[in-house]
Coordinates of C-alpha atoms in Angstrom, one line a residue:
X222 CA 0.2 0.2 -0.4
X223 CA 1.3 3.2 -0.7
X224 CA 1.9 5.6 1.9
X225 CA 2.9 8.9 0.6
X226 CA 2.5 10.0 -3.0
X227 CA 3.9 13.6 -4.1
X228 CA 3.3 14.8 -7.7
X229 CA 4.0 18.1 -9.3
X230 CA 0.6 18.7 -11.7
X231 CA 1.9 21.2 -13.8
X232 CA 0.0 20.2 -16.5
X233 CA -3.2 20.0 -14.9
X234 CA -4.1 23.8 -15.5
X235 CA -7.6 23.9 -13.4
X236 CA -6.2 22.2 -10.3
X237 CA -3.0 24.2 -10.1
X238 CA -5.0 27.4 -10.5
X239 CA -7.9 26.2 -8.1
X240 CA -4.7 25.7 -5.2
X241 CA -2.7 29.1 -6.1
X242 CA -6.3 31.0 -5.8
X243 CA -6.8 29.3 -2.5
X244 CA -3.5 29.6 -1.4
X245 CA -3.6 33.6 -2.5
X246 CA -0.4 33.0 -4.3
X247 CA -1.7 33.8 -8.0
X248 CA -4.2 36.4 -9.5
X249 CA -6.1 34.7 -12.1
X250 CA -9.7 34.4 -11.4
X251 CA -11.2 31.4 -11.0
X252 CA -14.9 30.9 -10.2
X253 CA -16.5 27.2 -9.2
X254 CA -20.0 26.6 -9.6
X255 CA -21.4 23.8 -7.4
X256 CA -24.4 21.7 -7.5
X257 CA -24.1 19.2 -10.0
X258 CA -24.5 15.7 -8.7
X259 CA -24.3 12.8 -10.8
X260 CA -25.5 10.0 -9.3
X261 CA -24.0 6.5 -9.8
X262 CA -25.4 3.2 -8.0
X263 CA -23.3 0.9 -6.2
X264 CA -26.0 -1.4 -5.0
X265 CA -29.6 -1.0 -5.6
X266 CA -30.8 -4.2 -3.7
X267 CA -29.1 -4.3 -0.3
X268 CA -32.4 -4.8 2.1
X269 CA -32.2 -2.6 4.8
X270 CA -29.1 -0.7 4.0
X271 CA -27.7 0.6 7.0
X272 CA -24.3 0.9 7.9
X273 CA -21.8 2.5 5.9
X274 CA -17.8 3.3 5.8
X275 CA -15.6 4.4 2.8
X276 CA -11.9 3.0 2.6
X277 CA -9.2 1.5 0.5
X278 CA -9.8 -1.8 1.4
X279 CA -7.4 -3.4 -1.1
X280 CA -4.4 -1.1 -1.2
X281 CA -5.1 -0.1 -4.6
X282 CA -5.2 3.5 -4.2
X283 CA -8.9 3.8 -5.0
X284 CA -12.0 4.2 -2.4
X285 CA -14.2 1.3 -1.5
X286 CA -17.3 0.9 0.3
X287 CA -18.3 -1.2 3.1
X288 CA -21.8 -1.6 4.0
X289 CA -24.4 -3.6 5.9
X290 CA -28.0 -4.8 5.2
X291 CA -30.0 -4.8 8.4
X292 CA -32.7 -7.0 6.7
X293 CA -30.6 -9.8 5.0
X294 CA -28.2 -10.0 7.6
X295 CA -25.0 -9.1 5.5
X296 CA -21.8 -7.2 5.9
X297 CA -19.9 -6.6 2.5
X298 CA -17.7 -4.5 0.9
X299 CA -17.5 -3.0 -2.9
X300 CA -14.6 -3.0 -4.7
X301 CA -14.3 0.1 -7.1
X302 CA -14.5 0.7 -9.7
X303 CA -16.8 -2.0 -10.8
X304 CA -18.1 -2.6 -7.2
X305 CA -17.7 -6.1 -7.2
X306 CA -19.5 -7.3 -4.1
X307 CA -17.2 -9.1 -1.4
X308 CA -19.0 -11.0 1.5
X309 CA -17.6 -10.6 5.1
X310 CA -20.5 -12.0 6.8
X311 CA -23.5 -13.3 5.7
X312 CA -25.1 -14.2 8.7
X313 CA -24.9 -11.4 10.8
X314 CA -28.3 -11.0 12.4
X315 CA -29.8 -7.4 12.2
X316 CA -26.5 -6.1 11.0
X317 CA -26.1 -2.3 12.0
X318 CA -23.1 0.0 12.0
X319 CA -19.5 -0.7 11.0
X320 CA -16.3 1.0 10.8
X321 CA -13.1 -0.1 9.5
X322 CA -9.2 0.0 11.2
X323 CA -6.2 -1.8 10.9
X324 CA -7.5 -3.7 14.1
X325 CA -4.2 -6.1 14.2
X326 CA -1.5 -4.1 13.2
X327 CA -0.7 -5.8 9.9
X328 CA -1.1 -3.2 7.3
X329 CA -4.6 -4.5 6.5
X330 CA -8.0 -3.0 7.1
X331 CA -10.1 -4.9 9.1
X332 CA -14.0 -4.5 9.8
X333 CA -15.8 -4.0 13.2
X334 CA -19.6 -4.4 12.7
X335 CA -22.8 -4.5 15.3
X336 CA -26.0 -6.3 15.2
X337 CA -29.0 -4.6 16.7
X338 CA -29.8 -7.2 18.8
X339 CA -26.8 -7.2 20.5
X340 CA -23.4 -7.7 19.8
X341 CA -20.0 -6.4 18.3
X342 CA -17.6 -8.2 16.1
X343 CA -14.3 -7.7 14.9
X344 CA -13.5 -9.4 11.2
X345 CA -9.8 -9.6 10.4
X346 CA -8.7 -9.5 6.7
X347 CA -8.2 -10.5 4.7
X348 CA -10.0 -14.2 5.3
X349 CA -12.7 -12.1 7.6
X350 CA -11.9 -14.3 10.9
X351 CA -14.7 -13.2 13.2
X352 CA -13.6 -12.1 16.8
X353 CA -16.1 -11.1 19.4
X354 CA -15.9 -7.9 21.3
X355 CA -19.0 -8.2 22.9
X356 CA -22.3 -10.4 23.0
X357 CA -23.9 -8.6 25.7
X358 CA -24.7 -4.8 24.7
X359 CA -28.1 -4.3 22.8
X360 CA -29.4 -1.7 20.5
X361 CA -26.1 -1.4 19.0
X362 CA -26.3 1.8 16.9
X363 CA -23.1 3.4 16.4
X364 CA -19.9 2.0 16.6
X365 CA -16.0 3.6 16.4
X366 CA -12.3 2.7 16.7
X367 CA -9.8 4.8 18.1
X368 CA -6.6 4.4 20.2
X369 CA -8.5 5.3 23.5
X370 CA -5.5 4.4 25.8
X371 CA -2.2 5.7 23.9
X372 CA -0.8 2.5 23.5
X373 CA -0.8 2.0 19.8
X374 CA -3.3 -0.1 19.0
X375 CA -7.0 0.6 18.1
X376 CA -9.9 0.0 20.8
X377 CA -13.5 0.1 20.0
X378 CA -16.1 2.6 21.3
X379 CA -19.9 1.7 20.9
X380 CA -23.3 3.0 21.9
X381 CA -26.4 1.1 22.9
X382 CA -29.8 2.5 21.7
X383 CA -31.7 -0.1 24.1
X384 CA -29.4 -0.4 26.9
X385 CA -28.5 3.3 27.2
X386 CA -24.7 2.8 27.7
X387 CA -21.5 4.4 26.2
X388 CA -18.5 2.1 26.5
X389 CA -15.5 1.4 24.9
X390 CA -13.4 -1.7 24.7
X391 CA -9.8 -2.1 25.5
X392 CA -7.6 -4.3 22.7
X393 CA -6.6 -6.6 22.6
X394 CA -8.7 -8.6 25.3
X395 CA -11.8 -6.2 24.7
X396 CA -11.9 -5.3 28.5
X397 CA -15.0 -3.2 28.8
X398 CA -15.1 0.3 30.5
X399 CA -18.1 2.2 30.6
X400 CA -18.5 5.8 29.8
X401 CA -22.0 6.5 30.4
X402 CA -24.2 4.0 31.8
X403 CA -27.4 5.7 31.7
X404 CA -27.6 7.8 28.2
X405 CA -31.2 7.3 27.1
X406 CA -31.4 5.9 23.7
X407 CA -27.4 6.5 23.3
X408 CA -27.0 7.0 19.5
X409 CA -24.5 8.9 17.2
X410 CA -21.2 9.1 18.6
X411 CA -17.5 11.1 17.7
X412 CA -14.5 10.6 19.3
X413 CA -12.0 13.1 19.3
X414 CA -9.7 15.1 21.5
X415 CA -12.0 17.7 22.6
X416 CA -9.8 19.6 24.8
X417 CA -6.3 19.2 23.1
X418 CA -5.1 17.4 26.4
X419 CA -3.6 14.3 24.1
X420 CA -6.1 11.9 25.3
X421 CA -9.3 10.9 23.3
X422 CA -13.0 12.1 24.1
X423 CA -16.5 11.2 23.2
X424 CA -19.2 13.0 22.1
X425 CA -22.5 11.4 22.1
X426 CA -26.3 12.0 21.3
X427 CA -29.3 10.4 23.2
X428 CA -32.4 10.1 21.2
X429 CA -34.6 9.4 24.1
X430 CA -32.7 11.6 26.9
X431 CA -32.9 15.0 24.1
X432 CA -29.6 15.7 25.0
X433 CA -25.9 16.0 23.2
X434 CA -22.6 16.0 25.8
X435 CA -19.1 15.3 25.9
X436 CA -17.3 13.0 28.1
X437 CA -13.9 14.0 29.4
X438 CA -11.0 11.6 29.3
X439 CA -10.0 9.7 31.5
X440 CA -12.6 10.1 34.2
X441 CA -15.4 10.6 31.6
X442 CA -16.8 13.6 33.0
X443 CA -19.9 14.7 31.5
X444 CA -20.2 17.9 29.7
X445 CA -23.8 18.7 28.5
X446 CA -23.8 20.8 25.3
X447 CA -27.6 20.6 25.0
X448 CA -30.4 19.3 27.4
X449 CA -33.2 19.8 24.6
X450 CA -32.2 18.7 21.3
X451 CA -35.4 16.6 20.6
X452 CA -34.5 13.5 19.3
X453 CA -31.3 14.1 19.4
X454 CA -29.2 11.4 17.1
X455 CA -25.9 12.2 15.8
X456 CA -23.1 14.3 16.2
X457 CA -20.1 15.5 14.4
X458 CA -17.0 17.4 15.6
X459 CA -15.2 20.1 13.5
X460 CA -13.7 24.0 14.0
X461 CA -17.1 25.3 12.2
X462 CA -15.9 29.1 13.0
X463 CA -12.0 28.5 12.5
X464 CA -10.9 29.7 15.8
X465 CA -8.7 26.8 16.9
X466 CA -11.2 24.8 19.4
X467 CA -13.6 22.3 18.2
X468 CA -17.3 22.9 17.7
X469 CA -19.9 20.2 17.5
X470 CA -22.7 19.9 14.8
X471 CA -26.0 17.7 15.8
X472 CA -29.2 16.4 14.2
X473 CA -32.3 16.4 16.1
X474 CA -34.7 13.6 14.3
X475 CA -37.9 14.2 16.1
X476 CA -37.1 18.1 16.3
X477 CA -36.0 17.7 12.4
X478 CA -33.2 20.4 13.3
X479 CA -29.7 20.3 12.5
X480 CA -27.4 22.8 14.8
X481 CA -24.2 23.7 15.6
X482 CA -23.0 24.4 19.2
X483 CA -19.9 26.9 19.2
X484 CA -17.3 26.2 21.8
X485 CA -16.7 26.7 24.4
X486 CA -19.6 27.8 25.7
X487 CA -22.0 25.8 23.1
X488 CA -23.8 28.8 22.1
X489 CA -26.6 27.0 19.7
X490 CA -26.5 28.2 16.0
X491 CA -29.6 26.9 13.8
X492 CA -28.5 25.4 10.5
X493 CA -32.2 23.9 9.9
X494 CA -35.2 23.7 11.3
X495 CA -37.3 21.8 8.7
X496 CA -35.6 18.1 7.4
X497 CA -38.1 15.9 8.4
X498 CA -36.4 12.7 10.3
X499 CA -32.6 14.5 10.2
X500 CA -30.6 11.5 10.6
X501 CA -26.7 11.5 10.0
X502 CA -24.6 14.5 9.8
X503 CA -21.3 14.9 8.1
X504 CA -18.9 17.8 8.2
X505 CA -16.5 18.8 5.0
X506 CA -15.6 21.6 2.8
X507 CA -17.6 20.9 -0.1
X508 CA -16.6 24.0 -2.2
X509 CA -13.3 24.1 -1.4
X510 CA -13.6 27.4 0.1
X511 CA -11.8 26.7 3.5
X512 CA -14.8 26.7 5.6
X513 CA -16.6 23.5 6.8
X514 CA -19.6 22.7 5.4
X515 CA -22.6 20.4 6.8
X516 CA -24.0 17.4 5.1
X517 CA -27.3 15.5 6.2
X518 CA -29.4 12.7 5.4
X519 CA -33.3 13.3 6.2
X520 CA -34.7 9.7 6.9
X521 CA -38.4 11.1 6.5
X522 CA -37.8 13.3 3.9
X523 CA -35.9 11.2 1.6
X524 CA -33.2 13.6 1.2
X525 CA -29.4 14.1 1.2
X526 CA -28.7 18.0 1.3
X527 CA -25.6 20.1 1.9
X528 CA -25.5 23.3 3.9
X529 CA -23.1 26.1 2.7
X530 CA -21.3 28.0 5.5
X531 CA -21.6 30.3 6.9
X532 CA -25.1 31.4 5.8
X533 CA -26.0 27.7 5.5
X534 CA -27.3 27.9 2.4
X535 CA -29.4 24.7 1.6
X536 CA -28.2 22.9 -1.6
X537 CA -29.9 19.8 -2.6
X538 CA -28.2 16.5 -3.5
X539 CA -31.0 14.1 -3.9
X540 CA -34.6 14.2 -2.8
X541 CA -36.0 10.5 -3.7
X542 CA -33.6 8.2 -1.5
X543 CA -36.3 6.3 0.5
X544 CA -35.1 6.2 3.9
X545 CA -31.9 8.2 3.5
X546 CA -29.9 7.1 6.1
X547 CA -25.9 6.9 6.7
X548 CA -23.8 9.6 4.6
X549 CA -20.0 9.8 4.0
X550 CA -17.9 12.4 2.3
X551 CA -14.7 11.5 0.4
X552 CA -13.1 12.1 -3.2
X553 CA -14.6 8.8 -4.6
X554 CA -12.9 9.6 -8.4
X555 CA -9.5 11.1 -7.6
X556 CA -10.4 14.4 -9.2
X557 CA -9.8 16.8 -6.2
X558 CA -13.2 17.6 -4.8
X559 CA -15.5 15.9 -2.5
X560 CA -18.2 13.3 -3.6
X561 CA -21.1 12.2 -1.3
X562 CA -22.0 8.2 -0.5
X563 CA -25.1 7.5 0.9
X564 CA -27.6 4.9 1.5
X565 CA -31.3 4.5 1.7
X566 CA -32.6 1.9 4.4
X567 CA -36.0 1.6 2.9
X568 CA -35.0 1.8 -0.5
X569 CA -31.9 -0.8 -0.6
X570 CA -29.8 1.7 -2.3
X571 CA -25.8 2.4 -1.8
X572 CA -25.3 5.4 -3.8
X573 CA -22.6 7.7 -4.6
X574 CA -23.0 11.5 -5.9
X575 CA -20.3 12.8 -8.1
X576 CA -19.7 16.2 -7.1
X577 CA -19.1 18.2 -10.6
X578 CA -18.7 21.8 -11.4
X579 CA -17.1 23.9 -13.9
X580 CA -14.7 26.3 -13.5
X581 CA -13.8 29.1 -15.5
X582 CA -10.3 31.1 -15.7
X583 CA -9.6 34.4 -17.0
X584 CA -6.5 36.6 -17.1
X585 CA -3.8 33.9 -18.3
X586 CA -1.2 34.0 -15.5
X587 CA 2.1 32.2 -15.2
X588 CA 2.0 28.9 -12.7
X589 CA 5.2 30.5 -10.9
X590 CA 4.3 31.5 -7.6
X591 CA 5.3 34.8 -5.9
X592 CA 5.7 33.3 -2.8
X593 CA 6.0 30.4 -0.5
X594 CA 2.4 29.0 0.8
X595 CA 0.7 26.0 2.7
X596 CA -2.5 25.3 1.8
X597 CA -5.4 24.0 4.2
X598 CA -5.4 20.3 3.9
X599 CA -8.3 18.6 1.5
X600 CA -10.4 17.6 2.7
X601 CA -10.6 18.6 6.0
X602 CA -11.7 16.9 8.7
X603 CA -10.7 13.8 6.9
X604 CA -10.8 9.8 6.7
X605 CA -8.8 7.9 5.6
X606 CA -6.2 10.4 3.7
X607 CA -6.0 13.9 2.8
X608 CA -4.1 16.4 0.4
X609 CA -1.6 19.3 1.3
X610 CA -0.7 21.4 -1.2
X611 CA 2.1 23.9 -1.2
X612 CA 4.0 26.4 -3.5
X613 CA 7.6 27.0 -3.7
X614 CA 8.9 30.1 -5.5
X615 CA 12.1 29.2 -6.3
X616 CA 15.0 26.4 -6.0
X617 CA 14.5 25.2 -2.2
X618 CA 15.0 22.3 0.2
X619 CA 11.6 21.7 1.9
X620 CA 10.3 19.7 4.5
X621 CA 6.8 18.7 5.4
X622 CA 6.0 17.5 8.7
X623 CA 2.9 16.1 10.7
X624 CA 2.6 16.8 14.6
X625 CA 0.7 15.7 17.3
X626 CA -1.1 18.2 20.0
X627 CA 1.8 17.8 21.9
X628 CA 4.3 18.9 19.6
X629 CA 5.6 15.7 19.0
X630 CA 6.6 14.8 15.4
X631 CA 4.3 12.2 13.9
X632 CA 5.7 11.8 10.3
X633 CA 7.7 13.5 8.0
X634 CA 6.3 13.6 4.8
X635 CA 8.8 15.1 2.5
X636 CA 12.1 16.4 3.0
X637 CA 13.9 17.1 -0.2
X638 CA 14.9 19.8 -2.9
X639 CA 12.1 21.6 -5.0
X640 CA 12.3 23.7 -8.0
X641 CA 9.6 26.2 -8.3
X642 CA 6.0 25.3 -8.6
X643 CA 3.0 24.0 -6.8
X644 CA 3.2 20.8 -5.3
X645 CA 0.6 18.2 -3.6
X646 CA 1.4 15.4 -1.0
X647 CA -0.6 13.0 0.4
X648 CA -1.1 12.1 4.3
X649 CA -2.8 8.5 4.8
X650 CA -2.8 9.2 8.8
X651 CA -0.2 6.9 9.7
X652 CA 3.1 7.8 11.6
X653 CA 7.0 7.2 10.5
X654 CA 6.5 3.4 11.6
X655 CA 3.3 3.0 9.2
X656 CA 1.2 2.6 11.9
X657 CA -2.6 4.3 11.7
X658 CA -2.7 7.3 14.3
X659 CA -5.8 8.4 16.3
X660 CA -8.3 10.3 15.6
X661 CA -7.9 14.3 16.6
X662 CA -6.1 17.3 15.9
X663 CA -2.7 17.3 14.3
X664 CA -0.8 20.1 12.8
X665 CA 1.0 20.1 9.8
X666 CA 4.3 22.3 8.9
X667 CA 6.2 23.6 5.9
X668 CA 9.6 24.5 6.4
X669 CA 12.7 26.1 4.4
X670 CA 15.7 28.3 5.2
X671 CA 13.2 31.1 4.2
X672 CA 9.8 30.4 6.0
X673 CA 8.1 28.2 8.8
X674 CA 4.4 28.2 8.5
X675 CA 2.0 25.7 10.1
X676 CA -1.6 24.9 9.6
X677 CA -3.8 22.5 11.7
X678 CA -6.3 19.3 10.3
X679 CA -8.3 17.0 11.8
X680 CA -8.3 13.1 11.1
X681 CA -11.9 11.7 12.4
X682 CA -11.8 7.9 12.1

């Protein structure tokens, strides 16, 4: 599997101009027009489509899709670009949520899946050997993987809708640790370092408790973000207002609301008040304007929509995906923009929507930057990989490095001589030992003899 890929795309005029405008180093006029979403079918016969995840499962540098079918008791992955089906488990009763990670530290992606009636399973690639994480917790709704205890292996975090529990399971023996024993209707969770202290915290929504809260590790102190979000069902985390702290976006399924909470006081800001059955939320910079937008499914409305920051202008992606359920954002076709992947629980569909737009360029400008620059990584937040673009005005030795919130170097991406131009380097979320790093905030830095520029990014596993 390739870990870092560096290219100089001098022949790709459109992308070079896009990067240059975002970095502010060129003066040509570029106007992207978003709103065209071409639908591509991955599967139109996955009865009760539920869990959904996007990752490069076979290490061939394109993105595959992992999904589950609640009504047909199946977990499978689809190999791009032809979407060939590979069954992981054909007999997981009431298969629900799932996620992907290198659970056994062997440079292959494994799958963690849940069944609603109770149970968390870990499937070891490539033979998909099943390991039981927990066969007791009931009503499993969401599952994520992260290194919760800082021991360089991936643990499992899950919420139990019926059992009212939020827990994490310590690898490799899956020792159970309770985060909250009484979050009624525990649903969406997000694992991230909320207070930048180097430990992973948990943000969760309780549908019947009608609240959103975050739990501060290691004692799991409860901080209430919103005590009255009717049908609070999902959460996502990102720096919405670009003030270097983490905000929270949430969906209220019964309120039909989508809101974001501004840290640290958790001031509530309305994004939408009439998305029927607001279900899943995802945060990403859809229009490449260096702020975070919000993508949401409306399960009762059959809609997939995105809201453009900062005014939260509503843009329709899909209006007829019956039971629109899970949603992810990723560059599915490798063309440098963000596409949307969604499933329909009642339709039995797994789809991806290609983000197509027209770029017009006026005033021909030479592609030689006037100064050093470091662009915001794209996408951000990201999973599993992100691209960092930078410009070099003249022959220089350039070093690009990744740091954690403690200032420790995580990975040195490049350290070499560059001629003038615009360059792009990918980071796949691994450290110098090629081990996956955990969710959280990271800093990336360009260093030359002339400049030192640092920017922030977020990895959400």
